[in-house]
Every structure is written in structure tokens, then in C-alpha cells.
Tab-separated table of C-alpha atoms and ligand atoms in Angstrom:
chain	number	residue	atom	x	y	z
Y	1	MET	CA	5.304	-12.354	-1.732
Y	2	HIS	CA	2.172	-11.593	-0.223
Y	3	SER	CA	-1.132	-14.046	-0.629
Y	4	TYR	CA	-3.807	-12.727	-2.902
Y	5	ASN	CA	-6.621	-13.945	-4.315
Y	6	LEU	CA	-6.639	-16.506	-6.880
Y	7	LYS	CA	-10.652	-15.792	-7.983
Y	8	LEU	CA	-10.093	-12.073	-8.361
Y	9	MET	CA	-7.560	-13.211	-11.050
Y	10	ASN	CA	-10.026	-15.551	-13.002
Y	11	ASN	CA	-11.939	-13.119	-14.834
Y	12	ILE	CA	-8.702	-10.541	-16.073
Y	13	LYS	CA	-7.896	-10.311	-19.999
Y	14	HIS	CA	-5.745	-6.988	-20.095
Y	15	VAL	CA	-2.900	-5.929	-18.109
Y	16	PHE	CA	-1.865	-2.426	-17.713
Y	17	PHE	CA	1.601	-1.864	-16.763
Y	18	ASP	CA	3.647	1.139	-16.323
Y	19	LEU	CA	6.632	1.852	-18.018
Y	20	ASP	CA	9.375	3.230	-16.902
Y	21	ASN	CA	11.266	0.956	-14.028
Y	22	THR	CA	8.558	-1.623	-14.212
Y	23	LEU	CA	8.963	-3.086	-17.935
Y	24	TRP	CA	11.823	0.034	-19.102
Y	25	ASP	CA	14.871	-0.335	-16.800
Y	26	PHE	CA	14.853	3.162	-17.026
Y	27	ARG	CA	17.301	3.213	-13.673
Y	28	LYS	CA	20.017	1.181	-15.613
Y	29	ASN	CA	19.395	3.613	-19.101
Y	30	SER	CA	19.068	7.015	-17.907
Y	31	GLU	CA	23.040	5.888	-15.623
Y	32	VAL	CA	24.238	4.415	-19.067
Y	33	THR	CA	22.892	7.363	-20.883
Y	34	LEU	CA	24.625	9.702	-18.094
Y	35	LYS	CA	28.010	8.473	-18.003
Y	36	GLU	CA	29.363	9.180	-21.206
Y	37	MET	CA	27.881	12.071	-22.182
Y	38	TYR	CA	30.022	12.687	-18.375
Y	39	LYS	CA	33.091	11.083	-20.273
Y	40	THR	CA	32.301	13.127	-24.289
Y	41	LYS	CA	31.590	16.041	-22.133
Y	42	LYS	CA	35.098	15.636	-20.300
Y	43	VAL	CA	33.356	16.446	-16.885
Y	44	HIS	CA	35.797	15.180	-14.803
Y	45	GLU	CA	38.749	15.967	-16.254
Y	46	GLU	CA	37.369	19.707	-16.260
Y	47	TYR	CA	35.861	20.084	-12.608
Y	48	ASN	CA	37.446	17.073	-11.128
Y	49	VAL	CA	34.299	15.377	-9.688
Y	50	GLU	CA	33.704	11.130	-9.694
Y	51	PHE	CA	30.687	10.323	-12.439
Y	52	GLY	CA	29.261	8.375	-9.448
Y	53	ASP	CA	29.944	11.644	-6.995
Y	54	PHE	CA	27.802	13.393	-9.615
Y	55	HIS	CA	24.974	10.708	-10.198
Y	56	GLU	CA	24.395	9.837	-6.854
Y	57	LYS	CA	22.951	13.117	-6.803
Y	58	TYR	CA	21.018	13.281	-9.481
Y	59	TYR	CA	19.594	9.681	-8.929
Y	60	HIS	CA	17.665	11.588	-6.078
Y	61	LYS	CA	17.054	15.022	-7.710
Y	62	ASN	CA	15.887	13.313	-10.664
Y	63	GLU	CA	12.840	11.537	-8.234
Y	64	GLU	CA	12.745	14.191	-6.266
Y	65	LEU	CA	11.665	16.221	-8.786
Y	66	TRP	CA	9.718	13.617	-10.825
Y	67	ALA	CA	7.603	13.510	-7.427
Y	68	ASN	CA	7.242	16.542	-7.196
Y	69	PHE	CA	5.629	16.695	-10.646
Y	70	ARG	CA	3.057	13.778	-10.321
Y	71	ASP	CA	1.848	15.477	-7.502
Y	72	ASN	CA	1.602	18.989	-9.729
Y	73	LEU	CA	3.873	21.284	-7.611
Y	74	ILE	CA	6.511	21.396	-10.647
Y	75	THR	CA	5.285	21.940	-14.017
Y	76	LYS	CA	7.486	19.656	-17.041
Y	77	GLU	CA	9.207	22.232	-17.545
Y	78	GLN	CA	10.372	23.601	-14.596
Y	79	LEU	CA	11.747	19.319	-14.051
Y	80	ARG	CA	13.538	19.840	-17.398
Y	81	GLU	CA	15.544	22.622	-16.026
Y	82	ARG	CA	15.487	22.215	-12.452
Y	83	ARG	CA	17.060	18.488	-12.332
Y	84	PHE	CA	20.560	18.855	-14.159
Y	85	LYS	CA	21.606	22.369	-12.928
Y	86	GLU	CA	20.980	21.366	-9.600
Y	87	ALA	CA	22.608	18.344	-9.150
Y	88	PHE	CA	25.911	19.342	-10.895
Y	89	GLU	CA	25.479	22.039	-8.177
Y	90	ALA	CA	25.067	19.610	-5.374
Y	91	VAL	CA	28.989	18.394	-6.367
Y	92	GLY	CA	29.997	22.184	-6.949
Y	93	ILE	CA	30.058	22.779	-10.157
Y	94	ASN	CA	28.286	25.752	-11.658
Y	95	ASN	CA	27.637	25.776	-14.916
Y	96	VAL	CA	24.830	26.643	-16.097
Y	97	SER	CA	25.083	26.057	-19.852
Y	98	LEU	CA	26.194	22.639	-19.396
Y	99	ALA	CA	22.992	21.651	-17.210
Y	100	GLU	CA	21.247	22.741	-20.473
Y	101	GLU	CA	23.841	20.603	-22.713
Y	102	PHE	CA	22.747	17.647	-20.505
Y	103	GLU	CA	19.472	18.323	-20.819
Y	104	LYS	CA	18.839	19.411	-24.900
Y	105	ASN	CA	20.755	15.713	-24.978
Y	106	TYR	CA	19.846	13.471	-22.286
Y	107	LEU	CA	16.312	12.535	-23.751
Y	108	ASP	CA	17.367	11.963	-26.985
Y	109	GLU	CA	20.259	9.728	-26.025
Y	110	VAL	CA	18.485	7.156	-23.358
Y	111	THR	CA	16.328	6.113	-25.735
Y	112	HIS	CA	18.716	4.478	-27.611
Y	113	HIS	CA	19.109	2.197	-25.174
Y	114	HIS	CA	17.292	-0.390	-24.552
Y	115	HIS	CA	17.637	-2.427	-21.392
Y	116	LEU	CA	14.752	-4.129	-19.854
Y	117	VAL	CA	14.095	-4.891	-16.188
Y	118	GLU	CA	14.838	-7.741	-15.650
Y	119	GLY	CA	12.220	-10.531	-16.559
Y	120	ALA	CA	10.021	-8.456	-18.184
Y	121	GLU	CA	10.088	-10.271	-21.864
Y	122	ASP	CA	9.861	-13.518	-19.982
Y	123	VAL	CA	6.579	-12.367	-18.351
Y	124	LEU	CA	4.985	-10.802	-21.776
Y	125	ILE	CA	5.312	-14.243	-23.823
Y	126	TYR	CA	4.046	-15.798	-21.026
Y	127	LEU	CA	0.268	-13.523	-21.159
Y	128	GLU	CA	0.729	-12.594	-24.521
Y	129	ASN	CA	0.366	-17.027	-24.989
Y	130	LYS	CA	-2.010	-16.914	-22.106
Y	131	GLY	CA	-3.929	-14.852	-23.970
Y	132	TYR	CA	-3.877	-11.533	-22.119
Y	133	SER	CA	-3.859	-8.427	-23.705
Y	134	ILE	CA	-1.019	-6.199	-22.835
Y	135	HIS	CA	-0.855	-2.289	-22.145
Y	136	VAL	CA	1.635	0.257	-21.473
Y	137	LEU	CA	1.184	3.476	-19.277
Y	138	SER	CA	3.192	5.094	-18.346
Y	139	ASN	CA	3.372	8.796	-16.522
Y	140	GLY	CA	5.854	10.236	-19.009
Y	141	PHE	CA	6.148	12.661	-21.588
Y	142	GLU	CA	4.429	11.448	-24.875
Y	143	GLU	CA	6.836	11.064	-27.715
Y	144	VAL	CA	9.726	9.797	-25.384
Y	145	THR	CA	6.703	6.482	-24.313
Y	146	LEU	CA	6.139	6.184	-27.815
Y	147	ARG	CA	10.184	5.987	-28.713
Y	148	LYS	CA	10.850	3.574	-25.183
Y	149	VAL	CA	7.652	1.029	-26.344
Y	150	ASN	CA	8.462	1.119	-29.935
Y	151	LYS	CA	12.354	0.706	-30.138
Y	152	SER	CA	12.838	-1.873	-27.330
Y	153	ASN	CA	12.287	-5.261	-27.270
Y	154	LEU	CA	8.507	-4.785	-25.757
Y	155	LYS	CA	7.244	-3.081	-28.658
Y	156	PRO	CA	5.854	-6.590	-30.942
Y	157	TYR	CA	3.491	-6.920	-27.093
Y	158	ILE	CA	2.074	-4.005	-26.420
Y	159	LYS	CA	-1.184	-3.349	-27.846
Y	160	THR	CA	-2.150	0.587	-26.088
Y	161	ILE	CA	0.728	2.948	-25.158
Y	162	THR	CA	-1.466	6.052	-23.187
Y	163	SER	CA	1.279	8.607	-22.218
Y	164	ALA	CA	-0.268	11.433	-19.683
Y	165	GLU	CA	0.385	13.924	-21.765
Y	166	GLU	CA	-1.943	13.182	-24.006
Y	167	ILE	CA	-4.804	14.017	-21.475
Y	168	GLN	CA	-3.009	15.948	-19.783
Y	169	SER	CA	-3.545	14.355	-16.706
Y	170	LYS	CA	-1.179	11.759	-15.064
Y	171	LYS	CA	-1.317	8.468	-12.213
Y	172	PRO	CA	-2.851	8.728	-9.619
Y	173	ASP	CA	-5.757	11.308	-11.267
Y	174	SER	CA	-8.269	9.045	-11.902
Y	175	ARG	CA	-9.120	10.250	-15.208
Y	176	ILE	CA	-6.028	8.690	-16.996
Y	177	PHE	CA	-6.868	5.228	-15.960
Y	178	TYR	CA	-10.988	5.859	-17.199
Y	179	TYR	CA	-8.645	6.813	-19.881
Y	180	THR	CA	-6.468	4.524	-20.957
Y	181	LEU	CA	-9.753	1.779	-20.051
Y	182	GLU	CA	-12.055	3.294	-22.700
Y	183	LYS	CA	-8.270	3.508	-25.181
Y	184	ALA	CA	-7.514	-0.344	-24.669
Y	185	ASN	CA	-11.337	-1.291	-24.536
Y	186	ALA	CA	-11.108	-2.715	-21.698
Y	187	LYS	CA	-13.526	-3.640	-18.885
Y	188	LYS	CA	-12.636	-2.796	-15.121
Y	189	GLU	CA	-13.279	-5.750	-13.557
Y	190	GLU	CA	-11.014	-7.468	-16.060
Y	191	SER	CA	-8.512	-5.339	-16.165
Y	192	ILE	CA	-4.676	-5.571	-13.667
Y	193	LEU	CA	-2.201	-2.515	-13.088
Y	194	ILE	CA	1.609	-3.808	-11.984
Y	195	GLY	CA	3.445	-0.907	-12.042
Y	196	ASP	CA	6.467	0.142	-9.377
Y	197	ASP	CA	4.510	3.357	-7.825
Y	198	TRP	CA	3.326	3.208	-4.693
Y	199	ILE	CA	1.225	6.385	-5.438
Y	200	ALA	CA	0.927	6.911	-8.545
Y	201	ASP	CA	0.935	3.172	-10.100
Y	202	ILE	CA	-1.494	1.609	-7.268
Y	203	LEU	CA	-3.141	4.113	-4.757
Y	204	GLY	CA	-4.257	5.958	-8.451
Y	205	ALA	CA	-5.692	2.303	-9.599
Y	206	LYS	CA	-7.093	1.615	-5.926
Y	207	ASN	CA	-9.211	4.906	-6.253
Y	208	ILE	CA	-10.480	3.522	-8.899
Y	209	ASN	CA	-11.562	-0.015	-7.762
Y	210	LEU	CA	-8.656	-1.545	-10.113
Y	211	ASP	CA	-6.450	-4.170	-9.720
Y	212	ALA	CA	-3.040	-3.581	-9.226
Y	213	ILE	CA	-0.191	-5.230	-7.911
Y	214	PHE	CA	2.926	-3.905	-6.490
Y	215	TYR	CA	6.007	-4.279	-7.882
Y	216	ASN	CA	8.829	-3.668	-5.293
Y	217	ALA	CA	11.281	-3.116	-7.924
Y	218	LEU	CA	13.395	-1.200	-4.946
Y	219	GLN	CA	12.095	-3.820	-2.120
Y	220	GLU	CA	10.707	-1.326	0.537
Y	221	ASN	CA	9.260	-1.960	3.879
Y	222	PHE	CA	5.785	-0.460	4.784
Y	223	ASP	CA	2.435	-1.608	5.194
Y	224	PHE	CA	1.211	-3.007	1.732
Y	225	GLY	CA	-2.246	-3.385	3.086
Y	226	ASP	CA	-4.221	-6.024	0.803
Y	227	VAL	CA	-2.512	-4.969	-2.533
Y	228	VAL	CA	-0.207	-8.056	-3.820
Y	229	VAL	CA	3.326	-7.441	-4.215
Y	230	ILE	CA	5.473	-8.621	-6.245
Y	231	ASP	CA	9.654	-8.896	-5.732
Y	232	LYS	CA	10.494	-10.242	-9.072
Y	233	LEU	CA	8.514	-9.599	-12.599
Y	234	ARG	CA	8.644	-13.245	-13.160
Y	235	GLU	CA	6.770	-14.023	-10.286
Y	236	LEU	CA	3.729	-12.530	-11.920
Y	237	LYS	CA	3.975	-16.616	-13.805
Y	238	THR	CA	1.826	-18.162	-10.642
Y	239	ILE	CA	-0.129	-15.143	-10.201
Y	240	LEU	CA	-1.841	-14.671	-13.307
I	301	MG	MG1	7.530	3.517	-12.886
């Protein structure tokens, strides 16, 4: 863990969490969902491609497209049109209707799984007991974001939920940060944001001088500057 300014954390009343892969284990829920769909649709039998090979391609394709979406290079519709089609193509499966079926069912199916990031509940209980107001700020689609929070064990702890779709602005845009602070009735100086996307979450927050903690879920290594970095969510208990 890197050094941090304890005095700075003293006046914090509101804790904003990014959702996907910060609290809600998107990677795990997604893999479990896709594995089931792959089996139901008999993809392996039909094309003799192992799920693991497909999933590796899908994972990287999806990450790449979400980064493009965040950077306003593609729209949500383009993301949804391309991710499965291109992942299947990458393993030699050229079947547009199969890709469309996956896309159509995926978002419904994925919110039937509720794995949370390791330590998430533990930390939320801790923060609530210490009197912090806890909020969610996600770049996800509105309806999906609400389902992820409300159908998982996150629900009792979360005071407000903001999704990018609500105001057509997404992290790292300043607008969504100001919007979520207002929605939470929170002062910037009394707030902190925790997220796993260096650009969207951390640079976005820093841009408006909102304190932020980088959850380095993938143990990446680059110059974090003066930003507080944690490898495990439970480390928050020593900071907040
Ligand atoms: Mg995230």
C-alpha cells in the first residue's frame, strides 16, 4: 500500500464506489454466465472450440470496446453489436445470429449472478457502522446498474446510485461527478471515490479535485503519482 494523508481522510462523510469490478464482480459473474450460455447453445459441440479459448478472446474484446466507449470512440449500440460477433470471429466462428442471441440474452442472464468482489460486504458493513454514506457511480447502463445493486447483497448499504446513461455523461467527464455529488447531497471536500479504472475513476475524480483511491484489482504497475492505491478492498478499513 502507498502512503496516504490521514488528515485528509478525517473529514470524509461520503464514499462513492465504482460498481463493476470494484464492488460487483463483473469478471466472475460474466464468466459464469457465458459458460452457461455456451453450454446451453451447444457451441462446443457445434464448432469444437473450447469455452476457455472463446472466453479469452471475448474478455479482451469486451475490455477494448468498453475503453473505446469510455473514450467516446464508439456508441453503446456499437459496443453491443460488436463484442460477441468479433469474439466469435476471433476463434473462427462466423455466425452473426449466434452472436446476436448471446448479446440479447447476456445482460439479462448476467444479473442473475451476484458474486461480489472479495471483501466488498465486509468493507460496506464497516463503513456503514462508522457512519459513512455509501454511493455507487457507474458508467454502466441504467437498468443494468440498478439490477446489479438491488438484486445483490449491496442493496442495504447503498444510499444513491448514479449511472452514466442517466445524464448522458460518463466518467471521466466532470459533469457526471458533479451530478452524482449533487444527487447524493454531498460536498466534494467531504467525499472520496474508489474505483478500479485509472482513467475513468481516478483521473476523472482528480480532474475536479475529488479525493480518490485506486483499487488496483489487476495489480498493474505504473506511476500512481500521489494517489492512494489498494490491492484489496479490506485495506480501506485502515484508511477510512
Ligand atoms: Mg470498474
